[in-house]
mmCIF file of C-alpha atoms in Angstrom:
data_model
loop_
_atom_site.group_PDB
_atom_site.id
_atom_site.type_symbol
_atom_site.label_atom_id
_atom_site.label_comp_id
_atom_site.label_asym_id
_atom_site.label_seq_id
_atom_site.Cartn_x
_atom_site.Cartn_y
_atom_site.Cartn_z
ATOM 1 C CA UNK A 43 0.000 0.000 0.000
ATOM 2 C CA UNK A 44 0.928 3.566 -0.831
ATOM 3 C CA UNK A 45 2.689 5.441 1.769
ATOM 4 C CA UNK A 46 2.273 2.706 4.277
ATOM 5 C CA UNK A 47 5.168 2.292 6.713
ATOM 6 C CA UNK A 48 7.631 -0.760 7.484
ATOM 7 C CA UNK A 49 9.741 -1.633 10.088
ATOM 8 C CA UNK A 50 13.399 -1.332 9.012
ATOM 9 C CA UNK A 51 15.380 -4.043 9.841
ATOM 10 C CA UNK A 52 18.126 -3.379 12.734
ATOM 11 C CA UNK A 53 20.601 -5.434 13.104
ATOM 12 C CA UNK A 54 21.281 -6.797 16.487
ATOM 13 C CA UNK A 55 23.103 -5.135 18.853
ATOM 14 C CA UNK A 56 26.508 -6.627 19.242
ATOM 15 C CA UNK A 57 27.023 -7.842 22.794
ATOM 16 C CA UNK A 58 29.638 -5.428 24.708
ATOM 17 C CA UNK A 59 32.714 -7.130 25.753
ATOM 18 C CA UNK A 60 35.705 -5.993 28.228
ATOM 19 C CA UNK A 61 38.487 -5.157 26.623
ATOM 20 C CA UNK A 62 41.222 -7.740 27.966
ATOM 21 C CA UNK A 63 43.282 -6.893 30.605
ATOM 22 C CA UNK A 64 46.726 -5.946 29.651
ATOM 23 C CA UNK A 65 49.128 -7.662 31.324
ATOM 24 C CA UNK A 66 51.739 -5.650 33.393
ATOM 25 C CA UNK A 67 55.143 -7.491 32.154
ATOM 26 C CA UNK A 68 55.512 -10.917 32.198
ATOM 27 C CA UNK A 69 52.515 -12.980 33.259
ATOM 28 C CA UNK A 70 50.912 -11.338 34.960
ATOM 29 C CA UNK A 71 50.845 -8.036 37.759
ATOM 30 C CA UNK A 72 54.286 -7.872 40.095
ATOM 31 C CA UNK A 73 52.059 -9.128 43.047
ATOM 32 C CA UNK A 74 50.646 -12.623 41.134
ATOM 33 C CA UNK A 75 54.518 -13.185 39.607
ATOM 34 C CA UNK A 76 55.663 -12.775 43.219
ATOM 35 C CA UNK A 77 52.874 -15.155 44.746
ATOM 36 C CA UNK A 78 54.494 -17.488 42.314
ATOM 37 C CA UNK A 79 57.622 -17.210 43.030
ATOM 38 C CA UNK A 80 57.370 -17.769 46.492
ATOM 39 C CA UNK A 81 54.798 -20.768 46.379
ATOM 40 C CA UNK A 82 56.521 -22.352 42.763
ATOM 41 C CA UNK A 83 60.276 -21.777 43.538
ATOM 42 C CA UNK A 84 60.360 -21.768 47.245
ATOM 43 C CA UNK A 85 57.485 -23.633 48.250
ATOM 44 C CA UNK A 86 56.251 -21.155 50.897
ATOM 45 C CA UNK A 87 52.344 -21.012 51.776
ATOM 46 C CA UNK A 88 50.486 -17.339 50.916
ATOM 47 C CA UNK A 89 47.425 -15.948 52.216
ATOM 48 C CA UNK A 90 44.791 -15.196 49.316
ATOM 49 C CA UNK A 91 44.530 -11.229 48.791
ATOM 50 C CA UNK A 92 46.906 -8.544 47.973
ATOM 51 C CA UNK A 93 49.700 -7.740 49.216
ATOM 52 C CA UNK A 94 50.827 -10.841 49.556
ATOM 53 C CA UNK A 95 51.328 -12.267 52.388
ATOM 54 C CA UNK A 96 53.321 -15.151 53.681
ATOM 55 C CA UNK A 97 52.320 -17.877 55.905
ATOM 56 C CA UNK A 98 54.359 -18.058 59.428
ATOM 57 C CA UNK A 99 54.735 -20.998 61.569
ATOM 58 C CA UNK A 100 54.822 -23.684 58.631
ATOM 59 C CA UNK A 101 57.918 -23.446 56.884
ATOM 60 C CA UNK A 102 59.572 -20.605 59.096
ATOM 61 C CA UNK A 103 58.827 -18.141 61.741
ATOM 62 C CA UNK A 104 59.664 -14.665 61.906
ATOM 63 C CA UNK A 105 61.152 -12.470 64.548
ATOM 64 C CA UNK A 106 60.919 -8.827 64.780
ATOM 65 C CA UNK A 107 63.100 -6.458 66.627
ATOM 66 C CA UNK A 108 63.978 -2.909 65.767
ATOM 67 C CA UNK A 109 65.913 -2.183 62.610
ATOM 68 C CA UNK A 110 68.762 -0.449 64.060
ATOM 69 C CA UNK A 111 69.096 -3.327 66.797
ATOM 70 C CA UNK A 112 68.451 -5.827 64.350
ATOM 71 C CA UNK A 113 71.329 -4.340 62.009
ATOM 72 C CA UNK A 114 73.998 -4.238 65.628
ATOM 73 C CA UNK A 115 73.322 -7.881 65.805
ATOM 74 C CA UNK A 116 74.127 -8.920 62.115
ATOM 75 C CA UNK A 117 77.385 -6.839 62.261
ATOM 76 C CA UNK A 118 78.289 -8.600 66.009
ATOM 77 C CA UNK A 119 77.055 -11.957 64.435
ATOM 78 C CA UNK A 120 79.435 -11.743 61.370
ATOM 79 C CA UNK A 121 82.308 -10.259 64.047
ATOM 80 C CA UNK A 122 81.948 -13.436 65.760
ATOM 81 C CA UNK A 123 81.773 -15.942 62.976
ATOM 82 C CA UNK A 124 85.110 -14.048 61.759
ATOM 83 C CA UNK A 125 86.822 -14.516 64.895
ATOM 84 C CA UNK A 126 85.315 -18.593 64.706
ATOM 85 C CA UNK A 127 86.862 -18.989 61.391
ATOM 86 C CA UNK A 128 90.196 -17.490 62.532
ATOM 87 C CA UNK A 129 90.308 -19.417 65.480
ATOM 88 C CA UNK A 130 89.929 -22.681 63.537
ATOM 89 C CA UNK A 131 92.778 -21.998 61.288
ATOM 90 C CA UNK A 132 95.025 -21.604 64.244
ATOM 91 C CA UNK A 133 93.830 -24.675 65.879
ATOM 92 C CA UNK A 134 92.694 -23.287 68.808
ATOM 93 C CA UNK A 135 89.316 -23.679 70.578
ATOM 94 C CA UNK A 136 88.169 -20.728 71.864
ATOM 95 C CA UNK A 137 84.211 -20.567 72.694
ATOM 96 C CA UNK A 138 82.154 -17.907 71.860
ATOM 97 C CA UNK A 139 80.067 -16.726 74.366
ATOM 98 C CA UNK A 140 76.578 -14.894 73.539
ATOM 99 C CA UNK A 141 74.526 -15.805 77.027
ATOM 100 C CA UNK A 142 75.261 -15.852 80.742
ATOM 101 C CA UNK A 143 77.720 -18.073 81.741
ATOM 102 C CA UNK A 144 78.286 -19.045 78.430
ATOM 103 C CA UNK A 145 74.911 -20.838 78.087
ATOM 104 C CA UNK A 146 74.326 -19.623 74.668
ATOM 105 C CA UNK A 147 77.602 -20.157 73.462
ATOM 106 C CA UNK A 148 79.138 -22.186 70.650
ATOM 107 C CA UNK A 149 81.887 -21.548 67.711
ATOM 108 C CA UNK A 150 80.025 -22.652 65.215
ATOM 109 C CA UNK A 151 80.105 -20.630 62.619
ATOM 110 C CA UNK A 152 77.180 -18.517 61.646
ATOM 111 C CA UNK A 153 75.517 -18.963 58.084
ATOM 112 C CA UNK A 154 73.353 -16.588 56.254
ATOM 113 C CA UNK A 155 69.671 -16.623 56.840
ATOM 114 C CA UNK A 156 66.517 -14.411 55.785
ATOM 115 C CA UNK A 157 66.500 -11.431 56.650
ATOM 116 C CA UNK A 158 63.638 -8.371 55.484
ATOM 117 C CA UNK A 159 62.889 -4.899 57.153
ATOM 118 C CA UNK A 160 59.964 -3.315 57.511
ATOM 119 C CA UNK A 161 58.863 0.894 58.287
ATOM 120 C CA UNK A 162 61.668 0.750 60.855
ATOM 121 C CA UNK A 163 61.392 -3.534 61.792
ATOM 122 C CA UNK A 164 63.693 -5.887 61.163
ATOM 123 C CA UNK A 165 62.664 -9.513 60.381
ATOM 124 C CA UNK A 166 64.625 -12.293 61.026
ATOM 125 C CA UNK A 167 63.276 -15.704 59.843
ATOM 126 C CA UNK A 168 64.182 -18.402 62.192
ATOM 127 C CA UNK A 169 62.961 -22.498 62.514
ATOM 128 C CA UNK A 170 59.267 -23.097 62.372
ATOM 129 C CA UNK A 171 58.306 -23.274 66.251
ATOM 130 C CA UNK A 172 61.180 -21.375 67.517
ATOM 131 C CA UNK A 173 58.412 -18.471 68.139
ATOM 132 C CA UNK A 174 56.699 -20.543 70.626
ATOM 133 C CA UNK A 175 60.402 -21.256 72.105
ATOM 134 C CA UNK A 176 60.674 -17.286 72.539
ATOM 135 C CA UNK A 177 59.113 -16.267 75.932
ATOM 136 C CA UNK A 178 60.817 -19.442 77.811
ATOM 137 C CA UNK A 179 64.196 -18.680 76.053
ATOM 138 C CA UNK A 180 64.443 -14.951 77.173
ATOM 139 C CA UNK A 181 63.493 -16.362 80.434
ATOM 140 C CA UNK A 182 66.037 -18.729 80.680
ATOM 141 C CA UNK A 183 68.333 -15.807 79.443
ATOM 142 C CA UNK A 184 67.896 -13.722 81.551
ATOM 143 C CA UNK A 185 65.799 -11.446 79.524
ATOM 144 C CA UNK A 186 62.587 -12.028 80.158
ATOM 145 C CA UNK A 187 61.951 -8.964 82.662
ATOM 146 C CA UNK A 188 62.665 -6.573 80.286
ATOM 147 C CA UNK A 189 60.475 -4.784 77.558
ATOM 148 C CA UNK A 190 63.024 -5.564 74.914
ATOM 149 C CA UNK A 191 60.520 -4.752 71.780
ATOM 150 C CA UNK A 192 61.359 -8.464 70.346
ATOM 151 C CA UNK A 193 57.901 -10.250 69.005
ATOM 152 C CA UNK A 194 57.848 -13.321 67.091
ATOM 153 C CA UNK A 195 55.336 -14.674 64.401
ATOM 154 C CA UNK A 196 54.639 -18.601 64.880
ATOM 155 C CA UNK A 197 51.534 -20.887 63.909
ATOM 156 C CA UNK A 198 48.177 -19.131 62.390
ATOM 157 C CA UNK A 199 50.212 -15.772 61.493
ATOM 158 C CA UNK A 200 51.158 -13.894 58.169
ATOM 159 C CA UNK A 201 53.869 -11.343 57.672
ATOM 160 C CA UNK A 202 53.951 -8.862 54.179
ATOM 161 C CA UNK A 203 55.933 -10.753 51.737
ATOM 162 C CA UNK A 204 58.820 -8.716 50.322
ATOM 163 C CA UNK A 205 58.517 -8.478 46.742
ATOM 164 C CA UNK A 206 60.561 -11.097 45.131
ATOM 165 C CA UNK A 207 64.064 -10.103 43.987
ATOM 166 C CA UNK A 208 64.604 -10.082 39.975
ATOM 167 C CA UNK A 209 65.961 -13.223 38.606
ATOM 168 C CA UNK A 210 65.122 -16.533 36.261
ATOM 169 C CA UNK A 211 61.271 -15.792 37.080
ATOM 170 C CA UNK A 212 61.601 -12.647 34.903
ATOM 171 C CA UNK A 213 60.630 -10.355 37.722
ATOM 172 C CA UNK A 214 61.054 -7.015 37.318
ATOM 173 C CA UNK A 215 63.394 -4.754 39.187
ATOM 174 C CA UNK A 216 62.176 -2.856 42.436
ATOM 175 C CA UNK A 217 60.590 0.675 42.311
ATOM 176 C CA UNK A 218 62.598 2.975 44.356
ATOM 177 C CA UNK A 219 60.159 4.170 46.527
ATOM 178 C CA UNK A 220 60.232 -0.044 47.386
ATOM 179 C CA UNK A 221 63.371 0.558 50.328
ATOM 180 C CA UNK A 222 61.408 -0.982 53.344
ATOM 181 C CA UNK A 223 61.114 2.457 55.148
ATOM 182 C CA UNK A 224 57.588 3.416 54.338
ATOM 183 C CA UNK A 225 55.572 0.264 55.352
ATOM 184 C CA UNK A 226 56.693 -2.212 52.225
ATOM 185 C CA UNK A 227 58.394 -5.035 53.018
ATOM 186 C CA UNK A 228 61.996 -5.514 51.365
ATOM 187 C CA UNK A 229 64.367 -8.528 51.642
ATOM 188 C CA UNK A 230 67.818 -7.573 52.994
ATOM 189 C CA UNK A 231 69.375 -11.237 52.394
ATOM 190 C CA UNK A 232 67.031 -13.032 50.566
ATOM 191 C CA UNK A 233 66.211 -16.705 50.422
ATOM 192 C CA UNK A 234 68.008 -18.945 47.660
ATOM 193 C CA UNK A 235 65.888 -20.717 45.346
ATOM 194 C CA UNK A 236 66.547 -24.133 44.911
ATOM 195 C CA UNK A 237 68.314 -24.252 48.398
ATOM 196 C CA UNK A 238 67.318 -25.632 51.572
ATOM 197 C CA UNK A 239 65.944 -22.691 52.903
ATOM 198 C CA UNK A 240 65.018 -24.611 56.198
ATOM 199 C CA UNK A 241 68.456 -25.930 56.994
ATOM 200 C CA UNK A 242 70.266 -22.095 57.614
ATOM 201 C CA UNK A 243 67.444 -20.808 59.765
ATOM 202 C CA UNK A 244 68.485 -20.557 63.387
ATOM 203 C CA UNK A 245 67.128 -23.289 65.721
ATOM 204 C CA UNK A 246 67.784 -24.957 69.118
ATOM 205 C CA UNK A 247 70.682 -26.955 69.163
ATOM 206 C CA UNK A 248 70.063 -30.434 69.716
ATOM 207 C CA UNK A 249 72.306 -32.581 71.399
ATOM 208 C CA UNK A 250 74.460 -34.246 69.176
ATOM 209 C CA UNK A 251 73.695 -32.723 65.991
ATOM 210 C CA UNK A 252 76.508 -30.614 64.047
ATOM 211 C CA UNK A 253 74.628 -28.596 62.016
ATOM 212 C CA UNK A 254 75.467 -25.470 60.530
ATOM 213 C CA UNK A 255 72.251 -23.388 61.725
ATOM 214 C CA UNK A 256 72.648 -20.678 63.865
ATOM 215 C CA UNK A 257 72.114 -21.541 67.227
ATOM 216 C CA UNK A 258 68.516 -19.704 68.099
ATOM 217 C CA UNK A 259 69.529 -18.666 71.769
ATOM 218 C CA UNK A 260 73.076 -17.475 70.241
ATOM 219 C CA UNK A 261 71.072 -15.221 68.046
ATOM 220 C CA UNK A 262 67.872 -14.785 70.926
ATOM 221 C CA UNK A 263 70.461 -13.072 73.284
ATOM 222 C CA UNK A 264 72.244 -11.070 70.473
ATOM 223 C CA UNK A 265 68.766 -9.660 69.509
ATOM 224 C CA UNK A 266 67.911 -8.822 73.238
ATOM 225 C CA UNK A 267 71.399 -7.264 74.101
ATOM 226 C CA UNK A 268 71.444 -4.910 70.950
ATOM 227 C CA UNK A 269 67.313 -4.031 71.576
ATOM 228 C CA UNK A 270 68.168 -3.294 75.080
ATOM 229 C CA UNK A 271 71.224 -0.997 74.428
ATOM 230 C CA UNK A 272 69.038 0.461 71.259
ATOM 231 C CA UNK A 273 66.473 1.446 74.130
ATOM 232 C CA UNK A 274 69.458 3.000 76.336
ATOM 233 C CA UNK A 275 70.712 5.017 73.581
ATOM 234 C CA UNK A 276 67.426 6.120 72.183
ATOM 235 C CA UNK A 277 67.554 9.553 73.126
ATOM 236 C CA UNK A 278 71.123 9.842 70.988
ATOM 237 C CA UNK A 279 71.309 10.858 67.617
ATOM 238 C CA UNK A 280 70.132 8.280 64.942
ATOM 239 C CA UNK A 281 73.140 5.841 63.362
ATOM 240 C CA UNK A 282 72.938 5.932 59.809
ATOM 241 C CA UNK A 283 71.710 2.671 57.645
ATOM 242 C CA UNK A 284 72.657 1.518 54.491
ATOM 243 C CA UNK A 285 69.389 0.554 52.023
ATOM 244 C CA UNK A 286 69.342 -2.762 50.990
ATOM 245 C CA UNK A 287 68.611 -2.329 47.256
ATOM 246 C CA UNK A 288 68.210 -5.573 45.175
ATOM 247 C CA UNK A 289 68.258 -5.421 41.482
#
């Protein structure tokens, strides 16, 4: 019919799709390649979320003094293993002694271990269970009367995990703003891939056994010692730090 109307065919509306994400780098954003690397090429339990977060009190547990204590004790720890390895060239046995009356002693020597800081924390990574050893061991120390500002992460906890240093996994370098003093975690001496993580981290000695771990109340009574003169001295002016930069 003249002048009548018809429909125009429309075509149908095509349905509206995301645009994919972009991937930042390689596979994936920093925070999901760093998940990875700690659960693939350490085998170290995360919490779901972001940041990530690591899982204490399975594979390790963490102890947390402050920094500038926590860096005293490294440099006495090192000061002593020197003075181990020297005496062993010379064939002499002298002990080392970290704890009254020698209790924490020993001349073994003293192996690198984990180590992160934190917005003015240190964290030290020690045997799984050795944070439930804590409060006894300062006690039996000698230490256990004193605020010392040493806590320890065991069973059920989670501590920030640094972000993973660059290497096979393709992970990218650090941002500088990443230097551990403005709440991000950052690994000072970071764990090995491929290595037996578990075997350096400081534990109680056992009778009879000759590892090469750090003795945990060698490195308990450091930690309390250089927290307790960090507390004396507080009111001095600040020692300088070195950044640990990785990458």
């Amino acid at each position: 019919m003249v002048g009548a109307s018809h429909p125009v065919p429309v075509a149908p509306a095509s349905p509206v799709v995301p645009a994919p994400r972009r991937p930042t780098g390689n596979g994936g954003s920093a925070w999901e390649r760093t998940r990875r690397w700690y659960e693939t090429a350490l085998g170290w339990p995360t919490a779901p979320g972001e940041p990530v977060r690591l899982r204490t009190g399975v594979r390790f547990d963490v102890l947390g003094v402050p920094a500038d204590a926590g860096y005293a004790t490294l440099e006495r720890l090192d000061r002593m293993e020197r003075l181990d390895r020297m005496d062993r060239r010379h064939g002499m046995d002298l002990p080392v002694c970290a704890g009254p009356a020698g209790r924490a002693g020993g001349g073994s020597p003293t192996p690198g271990f984990p180590v992160a800081v934190q917005g003015g924390r240190m964290l030290l990574l020690v045997a799984a269970g050795a944070a439930e050893e804590l409060p006894g061991l300062l006690e039996w120390l000698e230490w256990g009367s004193l605020a010392l500002g040493l806590t320890a992460l065991g069973a059920g906890g989670t501590v920030d995990a640094p972000l993973a240093p660059p290497g096979p996994a393709g992970l990218p370098p650090r941002p500088p703003e990443r230097d551990g003093l403005h709440g991000a975690a950052v690994w000072l001496r970071p764990p090995e891939p491929g290595c037996e993580v578990e075997s350096s981290l400081p534990a109680l000695s056992v009778p009879g056994h000759t590892g090469t771990a750090l003795d945990l109340a060698r490195l308990v009574h450091t930690l309390a010692t250089q927290c307790h003169r960090s507390r004396l001295t507080a009111s001095g002016p600040p020692r300088a730090r070195p950044v640990a930069r990785i990458g």
